[in-house]
Amino acid sequence: MADVTSSYSCAVVDEIQMLGCTTRGFSFTRALLGISADELHLCGDPAAVPLIQEILKPTGDDVHVQYYERLSPLVPSQKSLGSFKNIQTGDCVVTFSRREIYKLKGQIERGGKHLCSVVYGSLPPETRTRQATMFNDASSEFDVLVASDAIGMGLNLNISRIIFSTMKKFDGVEMRDLTISEVKQIAGRAGRYGSDFPVGEVTCLHADDLPLLHSSLTSPSPILECAGLFPTFDLIFMYSRLHPKKGLYWIMEHFLENAKLSENYFIADCEEMLKVAAVVDVLPISLHDKYLFIISPVDMRDEISSQGLTQFAQNYAQKGIVRLKEIFTPGTLQVPKTESALKELESIHKVLDLYVWLSFRLEDSFPDRELAASQKAICGLLIEEFLERFGWQKQPKRRKLPSLVNSGFLLSKETRLCVK
């Protein structure tokens, strides 16, 4: 999303170590090398410093490195939590799957002493923020947080103690131990300077995990060796002129296989983008529009999100205009009653978010931005309502949603995201 077409006196890129991420790193590299600013401030893990210095040698930029010490202590516990009976106000229990988050939330709340906010990646950003706000509010009944590693970035949280329920995560390919960087990023959310807790504590649910926790916190993060890259449209367009009869999928795959990079860079994992390329390749739209669809924020692993992109692209190709009402079937928005219904509503939110993203780039062809944005907001409120009700042992003050019940469009369960 970084604007590399404008000039600034000062720009800030946070979490710059993400340029080493296999899937998203190219966006940070693009920001680092593409933003036109008199001063560019990069914030993040010191492990990224040598790579950034090396990358910026050819640019002629003056690089100044300033190191900062943590302003409040972080204390690793010598004892594991052992049981959720030992949960305290201000605790954050960390796990790495959506299912496990709700399982742990239920276990903690059945103890009758605590209520849990939840934060995880597939929640709408607005919902994550409101869940964090409830947890941070000392007058709120939600005094414990159950979260994924989504808490590691972008949220200010009043956490006293981080509790790892596990030190393993599935990264999309395999189940593996958390890396040093991941452990530090998550553990560091406890006792942040300026929060309600002057000292942060970190521990594990199980004693067997403590050695990995302690060793990770005392070890330096591995130095980043290379930054992600992904070809711009201009590069893809020039390459396509050498193969005028080939589709975008073939062009991208062939380009990526033959690209020669210096040792400071790697080509991003574009499996998701290639999936989108396969969808749009058969459509009679320009190469530029196809490229736009492949870089759009779509989750092709999510069936509803994938169907949404497919239908947006098909409608765009057939009619040149995509009306939201042709994708959504009139219906009644309701608070989800099950976790599966919640997941479906989260997927609908992704589709609406995709529509809004496309409307900023193809404004005349995606004219229902306001409707999509309002539906996104409603989805967020309904998801939040479910989260407030789920697992309660004492009755909350439930917020009424009188204006939402018949105010929108919901994907038809029978003809979900079907094009007319």
Short mmCIF file of C-alpha atoms in Angstrom, two decimals:
data_model
loop_
_atom_site.label_atom_id
_atom_site.label_comp_id
_atom_site.label_asym_id
_atom_site.label_seq_id
_atom_site.Cartn_x
_atom_site.Cartn_y
_atom_site.Cartn_z
CA MET A 1 0.00 0.00 0.00
CA ALA A 2 3.02 2.32 0.30
CA ASP A 3 2.78 5.20 -2.18
CA VAL A 4 5.99 5.24 -4.22
CA THR A 5 4.72 7.88 -6.65
CA SER A 6 4.70 10.84 -4.23
CA SER A 7 7.54 12.67 -2.49
CA TYR A 8 7.77 13.22 1.25
CA SER A 9 10.02 15.08 3.63
CA CYS A 10 9.88 12.11 6.02
CA ALA A 11 8.51 8.56 5.83
CA VAL A 12 8.50 5.74 8.40
CA VAL A 13 8.54 2.00 7.70
CA ASP A 14 7.83 -0.09 10.79
CA GLU A 15 8.77 -3.77 11.25
CA ILE A 16 11.40 -3.46 8.52
CA GLN A 17 12.74 -6.95 9.34
CA MET A 18 9.67 -8.20 7.46
CA LEU A 19 11.58 -7.68 4.22
CA GLY A 20 12.95 -11.17 4.87
CA CYS A 21 9.44 -12.70 4.92
CA THR A 22 9.05 -15.28 2.14
CA THR A 23 5.55 -14.12 1.17
CA ARG A 24 5.29 -10.44 2.13
CA GLY A 25 8.93 -9.39 2.15
CA PHE A 26 8.80 -7.88 -1.33
CA SER A 27 6.36 -5.19 -0.10
CA PHE A 28 8.87 -4.00 2.49
CA THR A 29 11.72 -4.08 -0.03
CA ARG A 30 9.54 -2.01 -2.37
CA ALA A 31 8.92 0.52 0.42
CA LEU A 32 12.59 0.64 1.37
CA LEU A 33 13.85 1.23 -2.17
CA GLY A 34 10.81 2.92 -3.71
CA ILE A 35 9.55 5.57 -1.29
CA SER A 36 10.81 9.03 -2.29
CA ALA A 37 11.62 10.82 0.97
CA ASP A 38 14.29 13.18 2.27
CA GLU A 39 14.45 11.01 5.39
CA LEU A 40 13.33 7.40 5.67
CA HIS A 41 13.09 6.03 9.21
CA LEU A 42 13.23 2.24 9.47
CA CYS A 43 12.11 0.62 12.72
CA GLY A 44 12.56 -3.04 13.57
CA ASP A 45 14.82 -5.89 14.65
CA PRO A 46 18.60 -5.17 14.61
CA ALA A 47 18.99 -8.43 12.67
CA ALA A 48 17.97 -6.47 9.56
CA VAL A 49 20.68 -3.80 9.86
CA PRO A 50 23.58 -5.47 7.95
CA LEU A 51 21.31 -6.41 5.04
CA ILE A 52 19.83 -2.92 4.82
CA GLN A 53 23.29 -1.38 4.87
CA GLU A 54 24.35 -3.69 2.04
CA ILE A 55 21.20 -3.04 0.00
CA LEU A 56 21.61 0.73 0.29
CA LYS A 57 25.26 0.86 -0.77
CA PRO A 58 24.41 1.29 -4.47
CA THR A 59 21.77 3.97 -3.75
CA GLY A 60 24.20 6.49 -2.27
CA ASP A 61 21.98 7.02 0.81
CA ASP A 62 23.53 7.99 4.15
CA VAL A 63 22.65 5.27 6.66
CA HIS A 64 22.63 6.09 10.37
CA VAL A 65 21.93 3.30 12.86
CA GLN A 66 20.44 4.09 16.26
CA TYR A 67 19.97 1.27 18.79
CA TYR A 68 17.40 1.49 21.58
CA GLU A 69 17.17 -0.53 24.76
CA ARG A 70 13.86 -1.80 26.05
CA LEU A 71 12.61 0.73 28.62
CA SER A 72 10.90 -1.80 30.90
CA PRO A 73 12.24 -5.19 32.04
CA LEU A 74 11.02 -8.49 30.58
CA VAL A 75 11.41 -11.36 33.02
CA PRO A 76 11.27 -15.01 31.88
CA SER A 77 9.62 -17.14 34.54
CA GLN A 78 11.37 -20.20 35.94
CA LYS A 79 8.00 -21.90 36.44
CA SER A 80 5.40 -22.88 33.88
CA LEU A 81 1.76 -21.88 34.33
CA GLY A 82 0.81 -25.54 34.75
CA SER A 83 -2.93 -24.98 34.86
CA PHE A 84 -5.41 -22.34 33.77
CA LYS A 85 -6.43 -22.14 37.40
CA ASN A 86 -3.35 -19.93 37.74
CA ILE A 87 -4.50 -17.39 35.14
CA GLN A 88 -4.45 -13.79 36.34
CA THR A 89 -5.87 -10.48 35.17
CA GLY A 90 -3.62 -9.01 32.47
CA ASP A 91 -2.49 -12.41 31.14
CA CYS A 92 -2.28 -13.15 27.43
CA VAL A 93 -2.34 -16.80 26.37
CA VAL A 94 -0.76 -17.31 22.94
CA THR A 95 -1.58 -20.14 20.56
CA PHE A 96 -1.40 -20.54 16.79
CA SER A 97 -4.68 -21.82 15.43
CA ARG A 98 -8.13 -20.35 15.34
CA ARG A 99 -9.67 -23.54 16.74
CA GLU A 100 -7.21 -23.63 19.63
CA ILE A 101 -7.94 -19.98 20.47
CA TYR A 102 -11.62 -20.73 21.02
CA LYS A 103 -10.83 -23.95 22.86
CA LEU A 104 -8.56 -22.12 25.32
CA LYS A 105 -11.01 -19.24 25.69
CA GLY A 106 -13.69 -21.74 26.68
CA GLN A 107 -11.42 -23.54 29.15
CA ILE A 108 -10.42 -20.31 30.88
CA GLU A 109 -13.95 -18.91 31.07
CA ARG A 110 -15.39 -22.16 32.44
CA GLY A 111 -13.28 -21.48 35.52
CA GLY A 112 -15.76 -18.68 36.27
CA LYS A 113 -13.17 -16.05 37.21
CA HIS A 114 -12.16 -14.47 33.91
CA LEU A 115 -13.57 -13.40 30.56
CA CYS A 116 -11.39 -13.43 27.45
CA SER A 117 -10.96 -11.12 24.50
CA VAL A 118 -9.53 -12.78 21.40
CA VAL A 119 -7.17 -11.55 18.69
CA TYR A 120 -6.14 -13.51 15.60
CA GLY A 121 -5.21 -12.77 12.01
CA SER A 122 -8.46 -13.55 10.18
CA LEU A 123 -10.51 -11.26 12.40
CA PRO A 124 -11.32 -7.97 10.66
CA PRO A 125 -8.76 -5.32 11.73
CA GLU A 126 -11.51 -3.18 13.28
CA THR A 127 -12.68 -6.15 15.36
CA ARG A 128 -9.12 -6.92 16.49
CA THR A 129 -8.78 -3.31 17.62
CA ARG A 130 -12.06 -3.37 19.55
CA GLN A 131 -11.15 -6.68 21.20
CA ALA A 132 -7.83 -5.15 22.24
CA THR A 133 -9.61 -2.05 23.54
CA MET A 134 -11.92 -4.14 25.72
CA PHE A 135 -8.95 -6.03 27.14
CA ASN A 136 -7.06 -2.80 27.81
CA ASP A 137 -10.03 -1.18 29.58
CA ALA A 138 -9.58 -1.71 33.32
CA SER A 139 -13.34 -1.32 33.86
CA SER A 140 -14.15 -4.05 31.32
CA GLU A 141 -14.97 -7.59 32.43
CA PHE A 142 -12.65 -8.90 29.72
CA ASP A 143 -9.43 -9.17 31.70
CA VAL A 144 -7.58 -11.97 29.84
CA LEU A 145 -6.50 -12.13 26.20
CA VAL A 146 -6.27 -15.29 24.08
CA ALA A 147 -4.40 -14.54 20.90
CA SER A 148 -2.27 -15.68 18.01
CA ASP A 149 0.99 -14.07 16.96
CA ALA A 150 -1.18 -11.31 15.45
CA ILE A 151 -0.56 -9.44 18.71
CA GLY A 152 3.10 -9.09 17.70
CA MET A 153 2.47 -6.15 15.40
CA GLY A 154 0.21 -3.13 15.27
CA LEU A 155 -1.58 -3.34 18.64
CA ASN A 156 -0.88 -1.52 21.90
CA LEU A 157 -1.82 -3.89 24.71
CA ASN A 158 -1.76 -3.77 28.49
CA ILE A 159 -0.29 -7.24 28.98
CA SER A 160 1.27 -8.24 32.27
CA ARG A 161 2.30 -11.76 31.31
CA ILE A 162 2.65 -13.65 28.04
CA ILE A 163 1.91 -17.38 28.34
CA PHE A 164 2.87 -19.60 25.40
CA SER A 165 0.40 -22.49 25.29
CA THR A 166 2.76 -24.11 22.81
CA MET A 167 6.15 -23.35 21.28
CA LYS A 168 5.24 -24.87 17.92
CA LYS A 169 3.24 -23.55 14.99
CA PHE A 170 2.12 -24.76 11.59
CA ASP A 171 3.59 -22.37 9.03
CA GLY A 172 1.55 -23.56 6.06
CA VAL A 173 4.05 -26.27 5.20
CA GLU A 174 5.05 -28.03 8.40
CA MET A 175 4.70 -28.01 12.17
CA ARG A 176 7.87 -26.42 13.54
CA ASP A 177 9.36 -24.77 16.61
CA LEU A 178 8.96 -21.02 16.92
CA THR A 179 11.98 -19.08 15.71
CA ILE A 180 14.03 -16.84 17.97
CA SER A 181 12.59 -13.77 16.27
CA GLU A 182 9.01 -15.00 16.69
CA VAL A 183 9.50 -15.73 20.38
CA LYS A 184 11.04 -12.32 21.02
CA GLN A 185 8.38 -10.48 19.01
CA ILE A 186 5.54 -12.12 20.96
CA ALA A 187 7.16 -12.18 24.40
CA GLY A 188 8.07 -8.52 24.06
CA ARG A 189 4.40 -7.51 24.19
CA ALA A 190 4.38 -8.02 27.97
CA GLY A 191 5.03 -5.02 30.20
CA ARG A 192 5.51 -2.56 27.37
CA TYR A 193 6.74 0.88 28.41
CA GLY A 194 3.74 3.13 28.97
CA SER A 195 1.37 0.24 29.67
CA ASP A 196 -0.24 -0.44 33.03
CA PHE A 197 2.48 -2.95 33.94
CA PRO A 198 6.02 -1.69 34.63
CA VAL A 199 7.49 -5.21 34.40
CA GLY A 200 6.65 -7.84 31.81
CA GLU A 201 6.70 -11.56 32.50
CA VAL A 202 6.77 -14.45 30.06
CA THR A 203 6.25 -18.17 30.63
CA CYS A 204 4.82 -21.32 29.06
CA LEU A 205 1.80 -23.43 29.86
CA HIS A 206 3.94 -26.58 29.94
CA ALA A 207 7.27 -26.98 31.72
CA ASP A 208 8.75 -28.89 28.75
CA ASP A 209 8.62 -25.69 26.67
CA LEU A 210 10.57 -23.50 29.10
CA PRO A 211 14.09 -24.39 27.82
CA LEU A 212 13.24 -23.24 24.28
CA LEU A 213 11.66 -20.05 25.63
CA HIS A 214 14.70 -19.18 27.74
CA SER A 215 17.23 -19.99 25.03
CA SER A 216 15.31 -17.93 22.47
CA LEU A 217 15.15 -14.88 24.70
CA THR A 218 18.90 -14.95 25.42
CA SER A 219 20.03 -15.64 21.84
CA PRO A 220 20.55 -12.97 19.17
CA SER A 221 18.15 -13.07 16.25
CA PRO A 222 19.75 -14.61 13.14
CA ILE A 223 21.04 -11.94 10.79
CA LEU A 224 18.83 -11.51 7.74
CA GLU A 225 20.65 -12.57 4.60
CA CYS A 226 18.35 -11.46 1.79
CA ALA A 227 15.25 -9.41 1.02
CA GLY A 228 12.18 -10.37 -0.96
CA LEU A 229 11.46 -9.14 -4.49
CA PHE A 230 8.53 -9.47 -6.86
CA PRO A 231 8.43 -8.18 -10.46
CA THR A 232 6.60 -4.93 -11.08
CA PHE A 233 4.01 -4.69 -13.82
CA ASP A 234 6.48 -2.86 -16.05
CA LEU A 235 8.87 -5.82 -15.89
CA ILE A 236 6.09 -8.33 -16.57
CA PHE A 237 4.83 -6.20 -19.47
CA MET A 238 8.28 -5.99 -21.09
CA TYR A 239 8.79 -9.72 -20.65
CA SER A 240 5.34 -10.43 -22.14
CA ARG A 241 6.31 -8.65 -25.35
CA LEU A 242 8.87 -11.41 -25.93
CA HIS A 243 6.09 -14.00 -25.62
CA PRO A 244 2.98 -12.30 -27.04
CA LYS A 245 0.96 -15.52 -27.31
CA LYS A 246 1.51 -16.65 -23.74
CA GLY A 247 -0.81 -16.03 -20.81
CA LEU A 248 0.06 -14.28 -17.56
CA TYR A 249 0.50 -17.56 -15.66
CA TRP A 250 3.13 -18.81 -18.12
CA ILE A 251 4.82 -15.40 -18.30
CA MET A 252 5.08 -15.09 -14.53
CA GLU A 253 6.24 -18.66 -14.02
CA HIS A 254 8.83 -18.40 -16.80
CA PHE A 255 10.03 -14.99 -15.61
CA LEU A 256 10.45 -16.18 -12.03
CA GLU A 257 12.30 -19.33 -13.10
CA ASN A 258 14.78 -17.37 -15.20
CA ALA A 259 15.25 -14.24 -13.10
CA LYS A 260 18.85 -13.71 -11.97
CA LEU A 261 19.25 -12.08 -8.57
CA SER A 262 22.18 -10.89 -6.50
CA GLU A 263 22.84 -12.70 -3.25
CA ASN A 264 21.02 -9.94 -1.35
CA TYR A 265 17.61 -10.85 -2.77
CA PHE A 266 15.19 -13.72 -3.26
CA ILE A 267 11.99 -14.04 -5.30
CA ALA A 268 8.92 -14.02 -3.09
CA ASP A 269 6.81 -17.13 -2.73
CA CYS A 270 4.07 -16.37 -5.28
CA GLU A 271 2.04 -19.56 -5.13
CA GLU A 272 -1.09 -17.59 -4.20
CA MET A 273 -0.51 -15.10 -7.03
CA LEU A 274 -0.07 -17.90 -9.55
CA LYS A 275 -3.42 -19.35 -8.44
CA VAL A 276 -5.05 -16.01 -9.21
CA ALA A 277 -3.18 -15.82 -12.53
CA ALA A 278 -4.67 -19.19 -13.50
CA VAL A 279 -8.16 -17.83 -12.79
CA VAL A 280 -7.83 -14.54 -14.70
CA ASP A 281 -5.77 -15.91 -17.59
CA VAL A 282 -8.85 -17.24 -19.38
CA LEU A 283 -10.64 -13.87 -19.21
CA PRO A 284 -10.61 -11.26 -21.99
CA ILE A 285 -9.04 -8.47 -19.92
CA SER A 286 -5.78 -6.58 -20.31
CA LEU A 287 -2.48 -7.77 -18.90
CA HIS A 288 -2.47 -4.77 -16.57
CA ASP A 289 -5.86 -5.70 -15.14
CA LYS A 290 -4.78 -9.31 -14.71
CA TYR A 291 -1.71 -8.14 -12.82
CA LEU A 292 -3.93 -5.97 -10.64
CA PHE A 293 -6.02 -8.99 -9.67
CA ILE A 294 -2.96 -11.11 -8.81
CA ILE A 295 -1.59 -8.51 -6.37
CA SER A 296 -5.00 -7.92 -4.76
CA PRO A 297 -5.53 -8.91 -1.10
CA VAL A 298 -7.26 -12.23 -1.71
CA ASP A 299 -6.85 -15.40 0.33
CA MET A 300 -7.04 -18.19 -2.24
CA ARG A 301 -6.99 -20.80 0.54
CA ASP A 302 -10.36 -19.45 1.68
CA GLU A 303 -13.11 -20.89 -0.53
CA ILE A 304 -15.47 -17.93 -0.20
CA SER A 305 -12.71 -15.37 -0.70
CA SER A 306 -11.46 -17.26 -3.75
CA GLN A 307 -14.98 -17.43 -5.21
CA GLY A 308 -15.39 -13.72 -4.60
CA LEU A 309 -12.29 -12.85 -6.60
CA THR A 310 -13.33 -15.21 -9.40
CA GLN A 311 -16.74 -13.62 -9.72
CA PHE A 312 -15.43 -10.08 -9.50
CA ALA A 313 -12.99 -10.84 -12.32
CA GLN A 314 -15.62 -12.61 -14.43
CA ASN A 315 -18.17 -9.81 -14.04
CA TYR A 316 -15.50 -7.24 -14.83
CA ALA A 317 -14.52 -9.12 -17.98
CA GLN A 318 -18.10 -9.67 -19.15
CA LYS A 319 -19.69 -6.31 -18.32
CA GLY A 320 -16.89 -3.89 -17.48
CA ILE A 321 -18.71 -3.06 -14.25
CA VAL A 322 -19.16 -5.04 -11.04
CA ARG A 323 -22.21 -4.20 -8.93
CA LEU A 324 -22.10 -5.61 -5.44
CA LYS A 325 -25.79 -6.51 -5.52
CA GLU A 326 -25.14 -8.91 -8.38
CA ILE A 327 -22.74 -10.88 -6.19
CA PHE A 328 -24.64 -10.70 -2.91
CA THR A 329 -28.11 -12.16 -2.50
CA PRO A 330 -30.51 -10.03 -0.43
CA GLY A 331 -30.94 -11.57 3.00
CA THR A 332 -30.73 -11.00 6.70
CA LEU A 333 -27.51 -10.39 8.53
CA GLN A 334 -27.39 -12.22 11.82
CA VAL A 335 -25.01 -12.74 14.68
CA PRO A 336 -23.28 -16.10 14.04
CA LYS A 337 -24.42 -18.92 16.28
CA THR A 338 -21.51 -21.30 15.68
CA GLU A 339 -17.80 -21.08 15.01
CA SER A 340 -18.34 -22.29 11.45
CA ALA A 341 -20.85 -19.48 10.87
CA LEU A 342 -18.34 -17.06 12.35
CA LYS A 343 -15.67 -18.28 9.96
CA GLU A 344 -18.07 -17.77 7.05
CA LEU A 345 -18.75 -14.19 8.14
CA GLU A 346 -15.00 -13.55 8.39
CA SER A 347 -14.70 -14.81 4.80
CA ILE A 348 -17.50 -12.51 3.66
CA HIS A 349 -15.60 -9.64 5.24
CA LYS A 350 -12.56 -10.58 3.13
CA VAL A 351 -14.67 -10.45 -0.04
CA LEU A 352 -16.00 -7.00 0.86
CA ASP A 353 -12.48 -5.83 1.67
CA LEU A 354 -11.34 -7.06 -1.74
CA TYR A 355 -14.16 -5.11 -3.42
CA VAL A 356 -13.13 -1.92 -1.62
CA TRP A 357 -9.48 -2.46 -2.61
CA LEU A 358 -10.44 -2.93 -6.27
CA SER A 359 -12.74 0.10 -6.16
CA PHE A 360 -9.77 2.37 -5.41
CA ARG A 361 -7.92 1.06 -8.47
CA LEU A 362 -10.81 0.50 -10.90
CA GLU A 363 -13.18 3.12 -9.57
CA ASP A 364 -15.57 3.28 -12.52
CA SER A 365 -15.88 -0.50 -12.71
CA PHE A 366 -16.37 -1.08 -8.97
CA PRO A 367 -18.75 1.78 -8.08
CA ASP A 368 -20.32 0.38 -4.88
CA ARG A 369 -17.48 1.21 -2.52
CA GLU A 370 -19.74 2.85 0.07
CA LEU A 371 -22.08 -0.15 0.16
CA ALA A 372 -19.13 -2.56 0.47
CA ALA A 373 -17.59 -0.44 3.23
CA SER A 374 -20.86 -0.33 5.17
CA GLN A 375 -21.28 -4.08 4.83
CA LYS A 376 -17.71 -4.54 6.08
CA ALA A 377 -18.56 -2.46 9.15
CA ILE A 378 -21.70 -4.50 9.79
CA CYS A 379 -19.76 -7.76 9.46
CA GLY A 380 -17.30 -6.45 12.03
CA LEU A 381 -20.07 -5.57 14.49
CA LEU A 382 -21.76 -8.95 14.10
CA ILE A 383 -18.45 -10.77 14.59
CA GLU A 384 -17.78 -8.69 17.68
CA GLU A 385 -21.24 -9.48 19.03
CA PHE A 386 -20.53 -13.20 18.63
CA LEU A 387 -17.20 -12.85 20.40
CA GLU A 388 -18.81 -11.07 23.33
CA ARG A 389 -21.44 -13.78 23.70
CA PHE A 390 -19.26 -16.83 23.09
CA GLY A 391 -18.36 -18.73 26.25
CA TRP A 392 -19.88 -16.29 28.73
CA GLN A 393 -20.45 -17.61 32.23
CA LYS A 394 -22.02 -14.42 33.51
CA GLN A 395 -24.39 -12.33 31.48
CA PRO A 396 -22.80 -9.39 29.64
CA LYS A 397 -24.42 -6.10 28.85
CA ARG A 398 -25.28 -6.99 25.29
CA ARG A 399 -25.29 -4.26 22.73
CA LYS A 400 -28.45 -3.97 20.67
CA LEU A 401 -28.09 -3.94 16.91
CA PRO A 402 -31.52 -2.66 15.84
CA SER A 403 -30.40 -1.07 12.59
CA LEU A 404 -28.40 -4.06 11.37
CA VAL A 405 -30.88 -6.89 11.20
CA ASN A 406 -32.32 -6.15 7.76
CA SER A 407 -29.85 -3.61 6.50
CA GLY A 408 -27.57 -5.56 4.23
CA PHE A 409 -26.79 -8.40 1.92
CA LEU A 410 -25.57 -11.79 2.95
CA LEU A 411 -24.08 -14.48 0.78
CA SER A 412 -26.73 -17.01 -0.08
CA LYS A 413 -25.95 -20.40 1.45
CA GLU A 414 -27.34 -22.12 -1.64
CA THR A 415 -25.83 -19.90 -4.33
CA ARG A 416 -22.91 -18.46 -2.46
CA LEU A 417 -21.14 -15.87 -4.58
CA CYS A 418 -22.80 -17.04 -7.78
CA VAL A 419 -22.75 -14.76 -10.80
CA LYS A 420 -26.12 -14.12 -12.41
#
